[in-house]
GROMACS .gro file of C-alpha atoms in nm:
model
  358
    1MET     CA    1  -0.280   1.320   2.634
    2ALA     CA    2  -0.659   1.328   2.655
    3ALA     CA    3  -0.731   1.144   2.333
    4ARG     CA    4  -0.523   0.894   2.142
    5LEU     CA    5  -0.339   1.012   1.834
    6TYR     CA    6  -0.346   0.772   1.539
    7LEU     CA    7  -0.050   0.790   1.298
    8ASP     CA    8  -0.058   0.438   1.158
    9HIS     CA    9  -0.281   0.488   0.852
   10ALA     CA   10  -0.060   0.274   0.631
   11ALA     CA   11  -0.171  -0.028   0.839
   12THR     CA   12  -0.535   0.068   0.808
   13THR     CA   13  -0.722   0.395   0.817
   14PRO     CA   14  -1.054   0.464   0.995
   15MET     CA   15  -1.368   0.405   0.790
   16LEU     CA   16  -1.513   0.722   0.652
   17PRO     CA   17  -1.873   0.808   0.752
   18GLU     CA   18  -1.967   0.789   0.381
   19ALA     CA   19  -1.829   0.435   0.364
   20VAL     CA   20  -2.009   0.326   0.681
   21ALA     CA   21  -2.340   0.455   0.543
   22ALA     CA   22  -2.284   0.279   0.213
   23VAL     CA   23  -2.204  -0.052   0.387
   24VAL     CA   24  -2.525  -0.023   0.588
   25GLU     CA   25  -2.715   0.036   0.262
   26GLY     CA   26  -2.548  -0.268   0.113
   27MET     CA   27  -2.649  -0.485   0.408
   28GLN     CA   28  -3.010  -0.385   0.346
   29ARG     CA   29  -2.975  -0.512  -0.011
   30TRP     CA   30  -2.970  -0.870   0.111
   31ALA     CA   31  -3.014  -1.054  -0.222
   32ASN     CA   32  -2.737  -1.245  -0.394
   33PRO     CA   33  -2.614  -1.044  -0.696
   34SER     CA   34  -2.584  -1.369  -0.895
   35SER     CA   35  -2.950  -1.463  -0.843
   36PRO     CA   36  -3.172  -1.433  -1.154
   37HIS     CA   37  -3.482  -1.291  -0.979
   38GLY     CA   38  -3.574  -0.927  -0.943
   39ASP     CA   39  -3.409  -0.886  -0.602
   40GLY     CA   40  -3.091  -1.041  -0.731
   41ARG     CA   41  -3.095  -0.823  -1.041
   42ALA     CA   42  -3.131  -0.512  -0.824
   43ALA     CA   43  -2.834  -0.623  -0.616
   44ARG     CA   44  -2.635  -0.691  -0.933
   45ALA     CA   45  -2.713  -0.343  -1.063
   46ALA     CA   46  -2.588  -0.190  -0.739
   47LEU     CA   47  -2.271  -0.402  -0.753
   48GLU     CA   48  -2.193  -0.303  -1.109
   49ASP     CA   49  -2.252   0.061  -1.031
   50ALA     CA   50  -2.006   0.034  -0.740
   51ARG     CA   51  -1.754  -0.135  -0.972
   52ARG     CA   52  -1.785   0.149  -1.220
   53ARG     CA   53  -1.743   0.410  -0.948
   54ILE     CA   54  -1.433   0.242  -0.805
   55ALA     CA   55  -1.274   0.219  -1.148
   56ALA     CA   56  -1.361   0.581  -1.221
   57ALA     CA   57  -1.213   0.698  -0.891
   58TYR     CA   58  -0.879   0.536  -0.987
   59GLY     CA   59  -0.911   0.663  -1.344
   60TRP     CA   60  -0.899   0.303  -1.471
   61ALA     CA   61  -1.073   0.248  -1.808
   62HIS     CA   62  -1.019  -0.130  -1.831
   63GLU     CA   63  -1.131  -0.436  -1.634
   64LEU     CA   64  -1.178  -0.440  -1.256
   65LEU     CA   65  -1.218  -0.762  -1.057
   66LEU     CA   66  -1.347  -0.727  -0.703
   67THR     CA   67  -1.151  -0.929  -0.445
   68SER     CA   68  -1.121  -0.961  -0.069
   69GLY     CA   69  -0.830  -0.718  -0.062
   70ALA     CA   70  -0.489  -0.642  -0.206
   71SER     CA   71  -0.339  -0.969  -0.087
   72GLU     CA   72  -0.592  -1.174  -0.286
   73SER     CA   73  -0.552  -0.945  -0.583
   74LEU     CA   74  -0.179  -1.008  -0.575
   75ALA     CA   75  -0.239  -1.384  -0.538
   76ILE     CA   76  -0.458  -1.388  -0.849
   77ALA     CA   77  -0.209  -1.182  -1.049
   78MET     CA   78   0.100  -1.374  -0.931
   79GLY     CA   79  -0.061  -1.715  -0.952
   80ARG     CA   80  -0.261  -1.697  -1.269
   81SER     CA   81  -0.073  -1.461  -1.501
   82VAL     CA   82   0.018  -1.608  -1.836
   83ALA     CA   83   0.392  -1.587  -1.773
   84ASP     CA   84   0.682  -1.829  -1.765
   85ARG     CA   85   0.857  -1.677  -1.465
   86ARG     CA   86   0.830  -1.398  -1.209
   87LEU     CA   87   1.058  -1.122  -1.088
   88ILE     CA   88   1.002  -0.932  -0.762
   89THR     CA   89   1.205  -0.668  -0.585
   90ALA     CA   90   1.381  -0.728  -0.254
   91VAL     CA   91   1.159  -0.469  -0.081
   92GLU     CA   92   0.818  -0.605  -0.171
   93HIS     CA   93   0.545  -0.660   0.090
   94ASP     CA   94   0.549  -0.988   0.276
   95ALA     CA   95   0.240  -1.096   0.081
   96VAL     CA   96   0.438  -1.080  -0.242
   97LEU     CA   97   0.741  -1.249  -0.090
   98ARG     CA   98   0.523  -1.542   0.017
   99LEU     CA   99   0.355  -1.563  -0.323
  100GLY     CA  100   0.687  -1.523  -0.507
  101GLU     CA  101   0.854  -1.835  -0.378
  102GLY     CA  102   1.097  -1.941  -0.654
  103ALA     CA  103   1.085  -1.596  -0.817
  104THR     CA  104   1.398  -1.403  -0.905
  105VAL     CA  105   1.457  -1.130  -0.644
  106LEU     CA  106   1.593  -0.801  -0.781
  107PRO     CA  107   1.817  -0.570  -0.575
  108VAL     CA  108   1.751  -0.209  -0.478
  109GLY     CA  109   1.992   0.069  -0.407
  110ALA     CA  110   2.054   0.251  -0.077
  111GLY     CA  111   1.756   0.476  -0.155
  112GLY     CA  112   1.521   0.178  -0.193
  113LEU     CA  113   1.481   0.216  -0.571
  114LEU     CA  114   1.494  -0.085  -0.801
  115ASN     CA  115   1.824  -0.137  -0.980
  116LEU     CA  116   1.709  -0.089  -1.342
  117ASP     CA  117   2.023  -0.249  -1.486
  118ALA     CA  118   1.959  -0.565  -1.283
  119LEU     CA  119   1.598  -0.566  -1.410
  120ALA     CA  120   1.710  -0.537  -1.773
  121THR     CA  121   1.964  -0.815  -1.727
  122ALA     CA  122   1.710  -1.047  -1.561
  123LEU     CA  123   1.468  -0.991  -1.848
  124GLN     CA  124   1.716  -1.116  -2.107
  125ASP     CA  125   1.624  -1.478  -2.037
  126GLU     CA  126   1.375  -1.639  -2.272
  127GLY     CA  127   1.006  -1.656  -2.189
  128ARG     CA  128   0.740  -1.411  -2.082
  129THR     CA  129   0.804  -1.259  -1.742
  130LEU     CA  130   0.574  -1.103  -1.481
  131VAL     CA  131   0.748  -0.826  -1.285
  132CYS     CA  132   0.596  -0.714  -0.953
  133VAL     CA  133   0.685  -0.380  -0.791
  134GLN     CA  134   0.523  -0.165  -0.526
  135TRP     CA  135   0.384   0.174  -0.606
  136ALA     CA  136   0.516   0.291  -0.268
  137ASN     CA  137   0.688   0.082  -0.005
  138SER     CA  138   0.469   0.025   0.297
  139GLU     CA  139   0.756   0.072   0.541
  140THR     CA  140   0.948   0.363   0.393
  141GLY     CA  141   0.712   0.527   0.145
  142VAL     CA  142   0.976   0.509  -0.130
  143ARG     CA  143   0.808   0.518  -0.473
  144GLN     CA  144   0.939   0.320  -0.765
  145PRO     CA  145   0.986   0.479  -1.111
  146ILE     CA  146   0.689   0.304  -1.271
  147ALA     CA  147   0.730   0.450  -1.619
  148ALA     CA  148   1.098   0.362  -1.645
  149ILE     CA  149   1.034   0.010  -1.513
  150ALA     CA  150   0.742  -0.037  -1.752
  151ASP     CA  151   0.957   0.066  -2.052
  152ILE     CA  152   1.211  -0.203  -1.968
  153VAL     CA  153   0.950  -0.471  -1.889
  154HIS     CA  154   0.736  -0.411  -2.196
  155GLY     CA  155   1.040  -0.378  -2.415
  156ALA     CA  156   1.124  -0.737  -2.318
  157GLY     CA  157   0.767  -0.854  -2.379
  158GLY     CA  158   0.689  -0.885  -2.009
  159LEU     CA  159   0.397  -0.792  -1.785
  160LEU     CA  160   0.404  -0.533  -1.506
  161LEU     CA  161   0.211  -0.591  -1.184
  162VAL     CA  162   0.197  -0.293  -0.943
  163ASP     CA  163   0.115  -0.349  -0.576
  164ALA     CA  164  -0.073  -0.021  -0.519
  165ALA     CA  165  -0.231  -0.101  -0.184
  166GLN     CA  166  -0.089   0.225  -0.047
  167MET     CA  167  -0.189   0.436  -0.353
  168PRO     CA  168  -0.470   0.692  -0.315
  169ALA     CA  169  -0.716   0.710  -0.602
  170HIS     CA  170  -0.590   0.925  -0.892
  171ALA     CA  171  -0.247   0.941  -0.730
  172ASP     CA  172  -0.025   0.829  -1.013
  173ALA     CA  173  -0.093   0.864  -1.383
  174GLU     CA  174   0.214   0.647  -1.460
  175VAL     CA  175   0.045   0.347  -1.301
  176LEU     CA  176  -0.270   0.398  -1.505
  177ARG     CA  177  -0.076   0.446  -1.825
  178HIS     CA  178   0.180   0.166  -1.791
  179ALA     CA  179   0.072  -0.112  -1.551
  180ASP     CA  180  -0.085  -0.433  -1.683
  181LEU     CA  181  -0.219  -0.537  -1.343
  182VAL     CA  182  -0.274  -0.325  -1.032
  183ALA     CA  183  -0.366  -0.448  -0.682
  184VAL     CA  184  -0.562  -0.200  -0.467
  185SER     CA  185  -0.730  -0.211  -0.126
  186ALA     CA  186  -1.030  -0.041   0.035
  187HIS     CA  187  -0.927  -0.033   0.399
  188LYS     CA  188  -0.617   0.174   0.324
  189ARG     CA  189  -0.841   0.443   0.170
  190GLY     CA  190  -1.113   0.476   0.436
  191GLY     CA  191  -1.327   0.189   0.309
  192PRO     CA  192  -1.420  -0.137   0.485
  193PRO     CA  193  -1.177  -0.426   0.536
  194GLY     CA  194  -1.235  -0.738   0.331
  195ILE     CA  195  -1.273  -0.573  -0.008
  196GLY     CA  196  -1.023  -0.477  -0.274
  197ALA     CA  197  -0.974  -0.500  -0.647
  198LEU     CA  198  -0.742  -0.616  -0.921
  199LEU     CA  199  -0.726  -0.370  -1.208
  200VAL     CA  200  -0.659  -0.563  -1.531
  201ARG     CA  201  -0.566  -0.404  -1.862
  202ASP     CA  202  -0.639  -0.725  -2.057
  203LEU     CA  203  -0.813  -1.028  -1.907
  204GLY     CA  204  -0.632  -1.239  -2.163
  205VAL     CA  205  -0.319  -1.227  -1.944
  206LEU     CA  206  -0.498  -1.421  -1.663
  207LEU     CA  207  -0.609  -1.782  -1.656
  208PRO     CA  208  -0.975  -1.806  -1.539
  209THR     CA  209  -1.084  -2.067  -1.284
  210GLY     CA  210  -1.461  -2.027  -1.303
  211GLY     CA  211  -1.719  -1.876  -1.068
  212GLN     CA  212  -1.803  -1.511  -1.020
  213GLU     CA  213  -1.613  -1.203  -1.135
  214LYS     CA  214  -1.620  -1.306  -1.500
  215GLY     CA  215  -1.482  -1.643  -1.403
  216TYR     CA  216  -1.172  -1.512  -1.226
  217ARG     CA  217  -1.290  -1.538  -0.862
  218ALA     CA  218  -1.540  -1.776  -0.710
  219GLY     CA  219  -1.767  -1.678  -0.424
  220THR     CA  220  -2.071  -1.465  -0.352
  221GLU     CA  221  -1.992  -1.100  -0.424
  222ASN     CA  222  -1.942  -0.868  -0.130
  223LEU     CA  223  -2.200  -0.604  -0.214
  224PRO     CA  224  -2.178  -0.407   0.118
  225GLY     CA  225  -1.799  -0.397   0.085
  226ALA     CA  226  -1.813  -0.285  -0.277
  227LEU     CA  227  -2.055  -0.005  -0.196
  228GLY     CA  228  -1.837   0.104   0.099
  229TYR     CA  229  -1.527   0.099  -0.120
  230ALA     CA  230  -1.694   0.306  -0.389
  231ALA     CA  231  -1.806   0.565  -0.132
  232ALA     CA  232  -1.461   0.586   0.029
  233VAL     CA  233  -1.259   0.646  -0.287
  234ALA     CA  234  -1.499   0.918  -0.394
  235VAL     CA  235  -1.377   1.128  -0.097
  236PRO     CA  236  -1.062   1.320  -0.202
  237GLU     CA  237  -0.732   1.300  -0.017
  238ASP     CA  238  -0.526   1.619   0.013
  239LEU     CA  239  -0.183   1.478  -0.068
  240ALA     CA  240  -0.025   1.826  -0.087
  241GLU     CA  241  -0.133   1.894   0.271
  242MET     CA  242   0.000   1.558   0.385
  243ALA     CA  243   0.333   1.634   0.219
  244ARG     CA  244   0.346   1.968   0.400
  245LEU     CA  245   0.273   1.808   0.737
  246ARG     CA  246   0.531   1.536   0.683
  247ALA     CA  247   0.793   1.794   0.584
  248GLY     CA  248   0.734   1.974   0.913
  249LEU     CA  249   0.776   1.655   1.114
  250GLU     CA  250   1.094   1.566   0.925
  251ALA     CA  251   1.244   1.908   0.984
  252THR     CA  252   1.211   1.850   1.358
  253ILE     CA  253   1.355   1.498   1.338
  254LEU     CA  254   1.654   1.607   1.132
  255ALA     CA  255   1.715   1.915   1.349
  256VAL     CA  256   1.765   1.706   1.664
  257GLY     CA  257   1.986   1.438   1.503
  258GLY     CA  258   1.736   1.183   1.372
  259GLU     CA  259   1.743   1.023   1.030
  260VAL     CA  260   1.484   1.004   0.753
  261VAL     CA  261   1.481   0.674   0.563
  262GLY     CA  262   1.495   0.717   0.183
  263ALA     CA  263   1.506   1.096   0.211
  264GLU     CA  264   1.669   1.140  -0.128
  265SER     CA  265   1.420   0.918  -0.313
  266PRO     CA  266   1.067   0.997  -0.437
  267ARG     CA  267   0.828   0.904  -0.158
  268SER     CA  268   0.457   0.887  -0.090
  269PRO     CA  269   0.355   1.188   0.119
  270LEU     CA  270   0.157   0.956   0.342
  271ILE     CA  271   0.443   0.745   0.481
  272GLY     CA  272   0.768   0.828   0.659
  273ALA     CA  273   1.025   0.610   0.836
  274TYR     CA  274   1.254   0.762   1.096
  275ARG     CA  275   1.557   0.645   1.287
  276MET     CA  276   1.618   0.755   1.648
  277PRO     CA  277   1.986   0.670   1.701
  278GLY     CA  278   2.050   0.480   2.021
  279VAL     CA  279   1.684   0.406   2.094
  280SER     CA  280   1.531   0.078   1.985
  281SER     CA  281   1.208   0.070   1.786
  282ALA     CA  282   1.050  -0.132   2.066
  283ALA     CA  283   1.141   0.127   2.328
  284GLN     CA  284   1.005   0.404   2.107
  285LEU     CA  285   0.679   0.224   2.043
  286ILE     CA  286   0.626   0.169   2.417
  287ARG     CA  287   0.698   0.531   2.496
  288PHE     CA  288   0.471   0.657   2.218
  289ASP     CA  289   0.192   0.415   2.303
  290LEU     CA  290   0.198   0.511   2.671
  291ALA     CA  291   0.171   0.873   2.560
  292GLY     CA  292  -0.135   0.782   2.352
  293VAL     CA  293   0.024   0.778   2.008
  294ALA     CA  294  -0.011   0.489   1.761
  295VAL     CA  295   0.274   0.439   1.517
  296SER     CA  296   0.447   0.118   1.402
  297ALA     CA  297   0.784  -0.041   1.338
  298GLY     CA  298   0.697  -0.129   0.978
  299SER     CA  299   0.431  -0.321   0.789
  300ALA     CA  300   0.144  -0.436   1.011
  301CYS     CA  301   0.177  -0.782   0.853
  302SER     CA  302   0.533  -0.823   0.983
  303SER     CA  303   0.592  -0.568   1.263
  304GLY     CA  304   0.500  -0.825   1.529
  305SER     CA  305   0.791  -1.041   1.416
  306MET     CA  306   1.131  -1.019   1.587
  307ARG     CA  307   1.315  -1.054   1.257
  308PRO     CA  308   1.485  -0.747   1.114
  309SER     CA  309   1.308  -0.550   0.840
  310HIS     CA  310   1.384  -0.712   0.503
  311VAL     CA  311   1.320  -0.372   0.344
  312LEU     CA  312   1.588  -0.187   0.540
  313THR     CA  313   1.823  -0.485   0.507
  314ALA     CA  314   1.785  -0.473   0.127
  315MET     CA  315   1.862  -0.098   0.139
  316GLY     CA  316   2.193  -0.173   0.313
  317TRP     CA  317   2.100  -0.092   0.669
  318THR     CA  318   2.276  -0.291   0.940
  319GLU     CA  319   2.182  -0.375   1.294
  320PRO     CA  320   2.131  -0.208   1.533
  321ALA     CA  321   2.046   0.090   1.310
  322LEU     CA  322   1.752  -0.081   1.136
  323ARG     CA  323   1.611  -0.173   1.479
  324GLU     CA  324   1.592   0.197   1.567
  325VAL     CA  325   1.338   0.288   1.294
  326VAL     CA  326   0.964   0.354   1.332
  327ARG     CA  327   0.706   0.428   1.066
  328VAL     CA  328   0.469   0.724   1.082
  329SER     CA  329   0.183   0.734   0.833
  330PHE     CA  330  -0.080   1.002   0.767
  331GLY     CA  331  -0.445   1.000   0.662
  332ARG     CA  332  -0.737   1.229   0.590
  333SER     CA  333  -0.795   1.291   0.961
  334THR     CA  334  -0.433   1.393   1.038
  335THR     CA  335  -0.402   1.756   1.144
  336GLU     CA  336  -0.115   1.997   1.194
  337ALA     CA  337  -0.180   1.980   1.568
  338ASP     CA  338  -0.141   1.600   1.553
  339VAL     CA  339   0.194   1.630   1.379
  340ASP     CA  340   0.317   1.902   1.612
  341CYS     CA  341   0.222   1.687   1.910
  342PHE     CA  342   0.410   1.386   1.777
  343ALA     CA  343   0.712   1.596   1.676
  344ALA     CA  344   0.735   1.729   2.031
  345LEU     CA  345   0.704   1.377   2.172
  346TRP     CA  346   0.972   1.246   1.932
  347ARG     CA  347   1.209   1.525   2.030
  348ALA     CA  348   1.148   1.471   2.404
  349THR     CA  349   1.198   1.094   2.374
  350PHE     CA  350   1.527   1.137   2.189
  351GLU     CA  351   1.657   1.406   2.424
  352ASP     CA  352   1.567   1.196   2.730
  353ALA     CA  353   1.754   0.899   2.585
  354ARG     CA  354   2.063   1.104   2.511
  355ALA     CA  355   2.054   1.260   2.859
  356ARG     CA  356   2.046   0.916   3.022
  357ALA     CA  357   2.330   0.797   2.804
  358ALA     CA  358   2.548   1.099   2.888
   0.00000   0.00000   0.00000
């Protein structure tokens, strides 16, 4: 393969040219946006314009706090929400699992969807509860039923936090309509790393700590990052095309005896997880990498670990099956030729393994 093929966009996606240009512009606006002089006021105006553009791209009409990324957004929401206790699902990102120490963990079914009966039962206890769910799982792409979850949470007087790090702008009206807090990230959408946002329906649900961002985050504002983020989310993502490309890949995988994780559940068109029976994830990754293809064995924050995927474990997968799964994720730059190339490589790898085992 002459050039490497990148199919790990759920880990991070290449910065768009528009975002790079905007970051450069931001670096030329060197003044501190919190300074009272003319240069500072000009920087502040640019920052607030970027904030408005980011909110508009997501269709969010409420408050938006700029952060260093989705992990910090989640930390603010989990740590400073006016709630007596916290509920998280068993398939949340590692960042949420770390933040949710002591939280009640809710089960999911074989398809990766939250057990709504278990949620309703857990919410019967007294006190205000913060419930955290992913928009789409970063390993499998399985999407949670946000509206149904919100009805149960709000009916019990609780708050709903949605980890939407994997959500494209304007991707889900249910999130905009029902979530109280939403964590989003720039580098998953073609923007720069080190910038994200927490979308807040009502700042009254968060305890302020002082500093910048209306008193909810201390530190000099990242103007270049904000401008890059605003530029990136203004560039549309063709989700219908991504869904078509993924369907073609999955047809090949199923035709030769592979398995699609969460195939019966609603999923993000940008993420797919696939089992190659009899071939370990590690062996697949080596074969694909040597062939010039970048995929992963799960979330980039945990795929370097030797421990089994907590997501697949929660879905009822057992070893060694869960150690035979790789994640493929698509982005704006993914083409039909890219997917065809990987599909052929996946088929060849599987057929070679079966031939050696025969």
